[in-house]
Coordinates of C-alpha atoms in Angstrom, one line a residue:
Chain A
M165 CA 172.4 102.9 63.4
L166 CA 172.8 99.1 62.7
T167 CA 174.8 97.5 60.0
I168 CA 175.0 93.8 59.4
K169 CA 177.9 92.7 57.1
N170 CA 178.2 89.3 55.4
L171 CA 176.7 87.5 58.4
N172 CA 176.8 83.7 58.6
A173 CA 175.1 82.4 61.7
G174 CA 173.2 79.4 63.0
Y175 CA 173.1 76.9 65.9
G176 CA 176.0 74.5 66.3
G177 CA 176.4 72.7 63.0
M178 CA 173.1 74.0 61.6
H179 CA 174.0 76.9 59.3
I180 CA 170.9 79.2 58.9
L181 CA 171.9 82.6 57.7
E182 CA 174.1 83.0 54.6
N183 CA 175.9 86.2 53.8
V184 CA 173.2 88.5 55.1
N185 CA 173.6 92.2 54.7
V186 CA 171.2 94.6 56.4
H187 CA 171.4 98.3 57.1
I188 CA 169.1 100.1 59.5
K189 CA 169.0 103.9 59.7
P190 CA 168.1 105.8 62.9
G191 CA 164.4 106.4 63.4
E192 CA 163.3 103.6 61.0
I193 CA 160.9 100.8 61.4
V194 CA 162.1 97.9 59.3
S195 CA 160.2 94.6 58.9
F196 CA 161.6 91.2 58.0
I197 CA 159.1 88.8 56.5
G198 CA 159.4 85.4 54.8
P199 CA 158.3 81.7 55.1
N200 CA 158.7 79.7 58.3
G201 CA 162.3 78.6 58.7
A202 CA 163.7 81.4 56.5
G203 CA 166.0 82.6 59.3
K204 CA 164.1 85.7 60.5
S205 CA 164.3 84.9 64.2
T206 CA 167.9 83.8 63.9
L207 CA 168.7 87.2 62.4
L208 CA 167.3 89.0 65.5
K209 CA 169.0 86.5 67.8
S210 CA 172.3 87.1 66.1
I211 CA 172.1 90.8 67.0
F212 CA 171.4 89.9 70.6
N213 CA 174.1 87.2 70.6
L214 CA 171.7 84.3 71.2
C215 CA 173.0 82.1 68.4
D216 CA 176.3 81.1 66.9
I217 CA 178.0 83.6 64.6
Y218 CA 180.4 81.9 62.2
S219 CA 181.6 85.0 60.3
G220 CA 180.5 88.6 59.5
K221 CA 180.1 91.8 61.5
I222 CA 177.4 93.6 63.4
I223 CA 178.0 97.3 63.9
F224 CA 175.7 99.3 66.2
N225 CA 176.3 103.1 66.5
K226 CA 179.8 102.7 65.0
N227 CA 180.7 100.1 67.7
N228 CA 181.4 96.5 66.7
I229 CA 179.0 94.6 68.8
T230 CA 179.5 91.1 67.2
K231 CA 179.4 88.5 69.9
L232 CA 179.2 91.0 72.7
P233 CA 177.6 89.4 75.8
T234 CA 173.9 90.0 75.8
H235 CA 173.8 91.9 79.1
N236 CA 176.2 94.4 77.6
L237 CA 174.0 94.8 74.6
I238 CA 171.2 95.8 76.9
I239 CA 173.4 98.6 78.3
E240 CA 174.3 99.6 74.7
G241 CA 170.6 100.3 74.3
I242 CA 169.2 97.2 72.5
S243 CA 166.1 95.4 73.6
F244 CA 164.7 92.1 72.4
V245 CA 161.2 90.6 72.6
P246 CA 161.5 86.9 71.8
Q247 CA 158.9 84.9 70.0
G248 CA 156.2 83.1 72.0
R249 CA 155.6 85.0 75.2
L250 CA 158.7 84.3 77.3
V251 CA 157.7 85.9 80.6
F252 CA 158.8 84.8 84.1
S253 CA 155.7 82.6 84.9
D254 CA 156.2 82.6 88.6
L255 CA 156.8 86.3 89.1
T256 CA 154.1 88.8 89.3
V257 CA 153.4 91.2 86.4
K258 CA 155.1 94.0 88.3
E259 CA 158.1 91.9 89.1
N260 CA 158.4 90.9 85.4
L261 CA 158.5 94.6 84.6
E262 CA 161.1 95.3 87.2
M263 CA 163.2 92.5 85.6
G264 CA 163.3 94.7 82.5
L265 CA 165.4 97.2 84.5
Y266 CA 167.4 94.6 86.4
T267 CA 170.7 96.1 85.4
F268 CA 169.8 99.6 86.6
H269 CA 169.6 100.3 90.3
N270 CA 167.7 103.6 90.7
K271 CA 164.5 102.6 92.4
D272 CA 162.7 105.9 91.8
H273 CA 163.5 105.5 88.1
V274 CA 162.0 102.0 88.1
K275 CA 158.8 103.4 89.6
I276 CA 158.5 106.1 87.0
K277 CA 159.0 103.6 84.2
I278 CA 156.5 101.2 85.6
K279 CA 153.9 104.0 85.8
E280 CA 154.6 104.9 82.1
V281 CA 154.1 101.2 81.1
F282 CA 150.9 101.0 83.1
D283 CA 149.6 104.1 81.3
R284 CA 150.3 102.5 77.9
F285 CA 148.9 99.1 78.9
P286 CA 146.1 99.5 81.5
I287 CA 145.5 95.7 81.6
L288 CA 148.9 95.3 83.2
K289 CA 148.1 97.8 85.9
E290 CA 144.9 95.9 86.6
R291 CA 146.8 92.6 86.9
Q292 CA 150.0 94.0 88.4
N293 CA 150.1 91.7 91.5
K294 CA 149.0 88.5 89.6
L295 CA 151.5 85.8 88.7
A296 CA 152.4 86.0 85.0
Y297 CA 151.3 82.4 84.2
T298 CA 147.7 83.3 85.2
L299 CA 147.6 85.8 82.3
S300 CA 146.1 84.7 79.0
G301 CA 148.5 84.1 76.1
G302 CA 147.8 87.5 74.6
Q303 CA 148.2 89.3 77.9
Q304 CA 151.6 87.6 78.4
Q305 CA 152.6 88.9 75.0
I306 CA 151.8 92.4 76.0
L307 CA 153.8 91.9 79.2
A308 CA 156.8 90.7 77.2
I309 CA 156.6 93.8 75.0
A310 CA 156.1 96.1 78.0
R311 CA 159.1 94.6 79.8
S312 CA 161.4 95.3 76.9
L313 CA 160.4 99.0 77.0
M314 CA 161.4 99.5 80.6
H315 CA 165.0 100.5 79.9
E316 CA 164.1 102.8 77.0
P317 CA 166.0 101.0 74.2
K318 CA 167.3 102.9 71.2
L319 CA 166.9 99.8 69.1
L320 CA 163.9 97.4 69.7
L321 CA 163.9 94.0 68.2
L322 CA 160.4 92.5 68.1
D323 CA 159.9 88.8 67.1
E324 CA 156.3 88.4 66.0
P325 CA 154.7 91.0 68.3
S326 CA 151.2 90.2 67.0
L327 CA 151.4 86.5 67.8
G328 CA 148.2 85.3 69.6
L329 CA 146.8 88.8 69.9
D330 CA 143.1 89.5 69.2
P331 CA 142.5 91.9 66.4
K332 CA 141.7 94.8 68.6
T333 CA 144.8 94.3 70.8
M334 CA 146.9 93.8 67.6
K335 CA 145.9 97.2 66.3
H336 CA 146.7 98.7 69.7
I337 CA 150.2 97.1 69.6
F338 CA 151.0 98.3 66.1
K339 CA 149.8 101.8 67.1
I340 CA 152.1 101.7 70.1
I341 CA 155.0 100.6 67.9
Q342 CA 154.4 103.6 65.6
E343 CA 154.2 105.9 68.7
L344 CA 157.5 104.6 70.0
N345 CA 159.0 105.2 66.6
K346 CA 157.7 108.7 66.5
E347 CA 159.4 109.3 69.9
G348 CA 162.6 108.3 68.2
M349 CA 163.0 104.6 68.7
T350 CA 164.4 102.5 65.9
I351 CA 162.5 99.2 65.5
M352 CA 163.1 95.9 63.7
I353 CA 160.1 93.6 63.4
V354 CA 159.8 90.0 62.4
E355 CA 156.2 89.3 61.5
Q356 CA 153.9 86.7 59.8
N357 CA 151.2 89.4 59.6
A358 CA 153.0 90.9 56.6
K359 CA 150.3 93.4 55.6
Q360 CA 150.2 95.0 59.0
A361 CA 154.0 95.0 59.4
V362 CA 154.7 96.4 55.9
S363 CA 152.1 99.1 56.4
I364 CA 153.8 100.6 59.4
S365 CA 157.4 100.0 58.2
H366 CA 159.6 102.4 56.3
R367 CA 161.4 99.4 54.6
T368 CA 160.9 95.7 54.4
Y369 CA 163.4 92.8 53.8
I370 CA 162.2 89.5 52.5
L371 CA 164.1 86.4 53.6
E372 CA 164.1 82.9 52.2
D373 CA 166.4 80.0 53.0
G374 CA 168.6 82.1 55.1
K375 CA 169.3 84.7 52.4
I376 CA 167.9 88.2 51.8
K377 CA 165.8 87.9 48.6
L378 CA 164.5 91.4 48.3
E379 CA 164.3 94.8 49.9
G380 CA 161.7 97.4 49.3
G381 CA 159.1 99.9 50.6
K382 CA 155.4 99.8 51.2
D383 CA 154.6 98.4 47.8
I384 CA 156.9 95.3 48.3
L385 CA 153.9 92.9 48.7
E386 CA 152.8 93.7 45.1
N387 CA 155.9 92.0 43.8
K388 CA 155.0 88.9 41.9
K389 CA 157.8 86.8 43.3
I390 CA 156.7 87.5 46.8
K391 CA 153.2 86.4 46.1
E392 CA 154.6 83.1 45.0
I393 CA 157.1 82.4 47.8
Y394 CA 155.1 83.9 50.6
F395 CA 151.4 84.0 49.9
G396 CA 151.2 81.0 47.6
G397 CA 149.7 83.1 44.8
R398 CA 146.8 84.7 46.6
Chain B
M157 CA 129.7 65.2 70.1
L158 CA 130.9 67.7 72.7
E159 CA 128.8 69.6 75.1
I160 CA 129.7 71.9 77.9
K161 CA 127.2 73.0 80.5
N162 CA 127.5 76.0 82.8
L163 CA 131.2 75.7 83.2
K164 CA 133.0 77.8 85.8
K165 CA 136.7 78.2 86.6
Y166 CA 138.1 80.9 88.9
F167 CA 141.8 81.7 89.5
G168 CA 141.9 83.6 92.8
G169 CA 139.7 86.6 92.0
I170 CA 139.8 86.2 88.3
K171 CA 136.7 84.6 86.8
A172 CA 138.4 83.0 83.8
V173 CA 135.3 80.9 82.8
D174 CA 132.1 82.1 84.3
G175 CA 129.1 80.1 83.3
C176 CA 130.0 79.0 79.8
S177 CA 127.7 76.6 77.8
F178 CA 127.8 75.5 74.2
K179 CA 127.4 72.4 72.1
L180 CA 129.4 71.3 69.0
S181 CA 127.7 69.9 65.9
D182 CA 129.2 66.7 64.5
N183 CA 131.3 66.9 61.3
K184 CA 131.6 70.7 61.5
I185 CA 134.3 73.2 62.2
T186 CA 133.5 75.5 65.1
A187 CA 135.6 78.5 66.1
L188 CA 135.9 79.9 69.6
I189 CA 136.9 83.6 69.3
G190 CA 137.1 86.5 71.7
P191 CA 139.5 89.1 73.2
N192 CA 142.7 88.1 74.9
G193 CA 141.8 86.9 78.4
A194 CA 138.2 86.0 77.4
G195 CA 138.7 82.4 78.8
K196 CA 139.1 80.5 75.5
S197 CA 142.2 78.5 76.4
T198 CA 140.9 77.8 79.9
V199 CA 137.8 76.2 78.3
F200 CA 140.2 74.1 76.2
N201 CA 142.1 73.1 79.4
L202 CA 138.9 72.1 81.1
I203 CA 137.7 70.1 78.1
S204 CA 141.0 68.2 77.9
G205 CA 141.3 67.7 81.6
F206 CA 144.3 69.9 82.2
E207 CA 142.4 72.1 84.6
K208 CA 139.7 71.0 87.1
K209 CA 136.4 72.9 86.9
D210 CA 134.9 74.7 89.8
K211 CA 131.4 74.0 88.5
G212 CA 129.7 72.6 85.4
K213 CA 129.7 69.5 83.3
I214 CA 131.5 68.3 80.1
F215 CA 130.2 65.6 77.8
L216 CA 132.0 63.8 75.0
S217 CA 129.7 61.6 72.9
S218 CA 127.1 61.7 75.7
Q219 CA 129.7 60.5 78.3
D220 CA 130.4 62.6 81.3
I221 CA 134.2 63.4 81.1
T222 CA 134.2 66.2 83.7
E223 CA 136.3 64.3 86.3
L224 CA 138.5 62.3 83.9
K225 CA 142.3 62.7 83.5
P226 CA 143.9 64.1 80.3
Y227 CA 145.1 60.6 79.1
Q228 CA 141.6 59.1 79.7
I229 CA 140.0 61.9 77.7
S230 CA 142.6 61.4 75.0
K231 CA 141.7 57.7 74.8
L232 CA 138.1 58.6 74.4
G233 CA 139.0 60.4 71.2
L234 CA 140.1 63.9 71.9
S235 CA 143.2 65.2 70.2
R236 CA 144.7 68.6 71.0
V237 CA 147.2 71.2 69.8
F238 CA 148.5 73.6 72.4
Q239 CA 149.2 77.3 72.1
K240 CA 152.8 76.8 73.0
S241 CA 155.0 74.1 71.4
R242 CA 154.9 70.9 73.4
L243 CA 157.1 68.7 71.1
F244 CA 159.8 66.4 72.5
N245 CA 162.7 68.6 71.5
N246 CA 165.3 65.9 71.6
L247 CA 163.4 63.5 69.3
T248 CA 163.2 63.7 65.5
V249 CA 160.0 64.8 63.8
K250 CA 159.2 61.1 62.9
E251 CA 159.8 60.0 66.5
N252 CA 157.5 62.7 67.7
L253 CA 154.8 61.4 65.4
L254 CA 155.4 57.7 66.3
I255 CA 154.7 58.5 70.0
S256 CA 151.2 59.5 69.3
I257 CA 150.3 57.3 66.3
N258 CA 148.7 54.3 68.0
K259 CA 147.6 54.5 71.5
D260 CA 146.2 51.0 71.6
N261 CA 149.7 49.7 71.0
T262 CA 151.6 51.7 73.6
Q263 CA 150.9 49.1 76.3
F264 CA 154.0 47.4 77.6
W265 CA 153.2 43.8 76.5
N266 CA 152.0 44.7 73.1
N267 CA 155.2 46.6 72.4
L268 CA 157.4 43.9 73.8
L269 CA 155.7 41.0 72.0
Y270 CA 155.0 42.6 68.7
P271 CA 157.5 45.3 68.1
N272 CA 157.2 45.3 64.4
K273 CA 153.5 44.5 64.1
N274 CA 152.4 47.7 62.6
K275 CA 155.7 49.1 61.4
K276 CA 154.7 49.3 57.8
L277 CA 151.3 50.8 58.5
F278 CA 152.9 53.5 60.8
E279 CA 155.4 54.4 58.1
E280 CA 152.6 54.9 55.6
K281 CA 150.6 57.0 58.0
I282 CA 153.6 59.2 58.8
T283 CA 154.5 59.6 55.2
D284 CA 150.9 60.6 54.4
V285 CA 150.6 63.2 57.2
L286 CA 154.0 64.7 56.4
K287 CA 152.9 65.0 52.8
L288 CA 149.6 66.5 53.7
L289 CA 151.3 69.3 55.7
N290 CA 154.2 69.6 53.2
I291 CA 156.9 68.9 55.7
T292 CA 158.3 65.7 54.3
K293 CA 161.8 67.1 54.2
M294 CA 161.8 67.6 58.0
K295 CA 161.1 64.0 58.8
N296 CA 164.5 63.2 60.3
H297 CA 165.2 66.7 61.8
I298 CA 165.5 67.1 65.5
A299 CA 162.3 68.9 66.6
G300 CA 164.3 71.3 68.8
D301 CA 166.2 72.6 65.8
L302 CA 163.0 73.6 63.9
S303 CA 161.7 77.2 63.8
F304 CA 158.6 78.2 65.6
G305 CA 156.3 77.9 62.6
Q306 CA 157.8 74.6 61.6
K307 CA 157.2 73.3 65.1
R308 CA 153.5 74.3 64.9
L309 CA 153.1 72.2 61.7
V310 CA 154.7 69.2 63.3
E311 CA 152.3 69.6 66.3
L312 CA 149.4 69.7 64.0
A313 CA 150.7 66.6 62.2
R314 CA 151.0 64.9 65.6
A315 CA 147.4 65.8 66.6
I316 CA 146.0 64.6 63.2
I317 CA 147.9 61.3 63.4
L318 CA 146.6 60.5 66.9
P319 CA 143.4 58.4 66.4
H320 CA 140.6 60.7 67.5
K321 CA 136.9 61.8 67.0
I322 CA 137.4 65.4 67.8
L323 CA 140.3 67.7 67.1
I324 CA 140.8 70.8 69.2
L325 CA 143.3 73.4 68.0
D326 CA 144.5 76.4 70.1
E327 CA 145.7 79.0 67.6
P328 CA 146.7 76.6 64.8
V329 CA 148.0 79.3 62.4
A330 CA 149.6 81.8 64.9
G331 CA 153.2 82.3 63.7
V332 CA 152.6 80.4 60.5
N333 CA 153.3 82.1 57.1
P334 CA 150.3 83.0 54.8
K335 CA 151.0 80.3 52.3
I336 CA 150.9 77.6 55.0
R337 CA 147.9 79.2 56.5
K338 CA 146.1 78.6 53.2
D339 CA 147.4 75.0 53.2
I340 CA 146.1 74.4 56.7
M341 CA 142.7 75.8 55.7
K342 CA 142.6 73.2 52.9
I343 CA 143.8 70.5 55.2
L344 CA 141.1 71.2 57.8
S345 CA 138.4 71.2 55.0
I346 CA 139.6 67.8 53.9
L347 CA 139.5 66.5 57.5
K348 CA 136.0 67.9 57.8
K349 CA 134.9 66.1 54.6
Q350 CA 136.3 62.9 56.1
G351 CA 133.9 63.4 59.0
E352 CA 136.0 65.1 61.6
T353 CA 134.6 67.5 64.2
I354 CA 137.0 70.4 64.9
L355 CA 137.0 73.1 67.5
L356 CA 139.5 75.8 67.1
I357 CA 140.7 79.1 68.8
E358 CA 142.1 81.6 66.3
H359 CA 142.6 85.3 66.0
D360 CA 143.2 85.4 62.3
M361 CA 139.8 86.6 61.1
Y362 CA 140.3 85.8 57.4
F363 CA 141.1 82.3 58.4
T364 CA 138.3 81.9 61.0
L365 CA 135.5 83.4 58.8
N366 CA 136.4 81.3 55.8
I367 CA 137.0 78.0 57.5
S368 CA 134.3 77.8 60.1
D369 CA 130.7 76.6 59.9
H370 CA 129.8 78.0 63.3
I371 CA 131.4 80.7 65.5
I372 CA 131.1 81.1 69.3
V373 CA 132.2 84.4 70.8
M374 CA 133.4 84.6 74.4
D375 CA 134.1 87.7 76.5
E376 CA 134.9 87.8 80.2
G377 CA 134.3 84.0 80.6
K378 CA 130.9 84.0 79.0
V379 CA 129.5 83.2 75.6
I380 CA 128.3 86.6 74.2
A381 CA 127.2 85.5 70.7
E382 CA 126.9 82.5 68.5
G383 CA 126.2 82.0 64.8
T384 CA 127.4 81.5 61.2
P385 CA 130.4 83.6 60.1
A386 CA 128.0 85.9 58.2
Q387 CA 125.9 86.5 61.3
I388 CA 129.0 87.1 63.5
K389 CA 130.5 89.6 61.0
K390 CA 127.4 91.8 61.4
N391 CA 127.1 91.4 65.2
K392 CA 127.7 94.8 66.8
K393 CA 128.6 93.4 70.2
V394 CA 131.3 91.3 68.6
L395 CA 132.6 94.1 66.5
E396 CA 133.1 96.3 69.5
A397 CA 134.4 93.7 72.0
Y398 CA 136.7 91.9 69.5
L399 CA 137.6 93.7 66.3
G400 CA 137.7 97.2 67.7
D401 CA 136.0 98.6 64.6

């Protein structure tokens, strides 16, 4: 579904990713974990063309999508939930959701999708006419995820979906991620909550200093080297 | 040290904080936990003067600070880390720290007349805090270039370096990798031993249960339980409202 070949990327003169190779199969949940500053967010941003790509290729469904404008990537079927609750603060919850379908113009379809999202996240229905900045941090995070689901992406990129969520809501979100996956969505997750992420993922990549250090299945956290670089020998 | 009495704050029809009262013990770490939307961050905003209360009182060292402005409350000894990064993105890490390091010396005349008075002392303080958080190599990086987790660490450094009596931290380890989480736990214990009073909001239960002396649980704008980590772990109300077990 998605192949990243020898990717070098960063911001201006700041080179972050070095020769990164990643392959995602259709229907997979794949996690990316690693220390802060390892380049995990940059990897997701490079797919969504939100950073500078120096060399390398990104292939999505056999199309070369490297440096394709972001709005075209949305039409291709990719959705991105950035880190840290980026919602439109001065729009209502419902308007934020409508923004998720901005490039599509069928109003009836928008209504159907909003209803679906409200079914999944009742708190958003309850708060639909409130301005987004009046939501708590965790509720804003839920809104950001919900907005990304509006146009039914084939590939969903989640940058720390559990950030700032209470334990109960976090479980709910991870359950929803699994449900979406069962419905056929391919999902890439960057997480600090490694145990949760690995437990729902088919495969996991470990990044450090902009390079892929390791790739593995559910037992990847047992690896001694990971315990050192990531958990500090816990 | 810090006491809030019957605090209320409504946003339109939403009762964000609805009659919340608690008291912090000196030289202890207290955690404020509760479901998303329970009103925890709003309590922090009220304490630090970023929101005006609808009702209630807030006392810092027995002084009524309810009507004071954020900078006045900060001068009285309150230091805060926000949920979202609030660093100066165009400045280096060191410059970000310099801004908060000595509030007595930020007055115009002092800066003009004695620009180098405390230079050496500041350098030492900055070196110490960077070392404490293990971010020495980022000293001259532009803050805007740092990753999310790295920014959180710099913010924590900035809050620590600001002279204060009480430190309030809104989700200090959210988005921070497990190794640094452990480091932050150690750092907070060190600060506590040095006599600091700390109030934090955090969803990571491993972190919260291990670091806190006292836990206050909020739901729907009210305090629903209080106690030691051991007591909170057994509290059925908390388990249902918060952990979903």
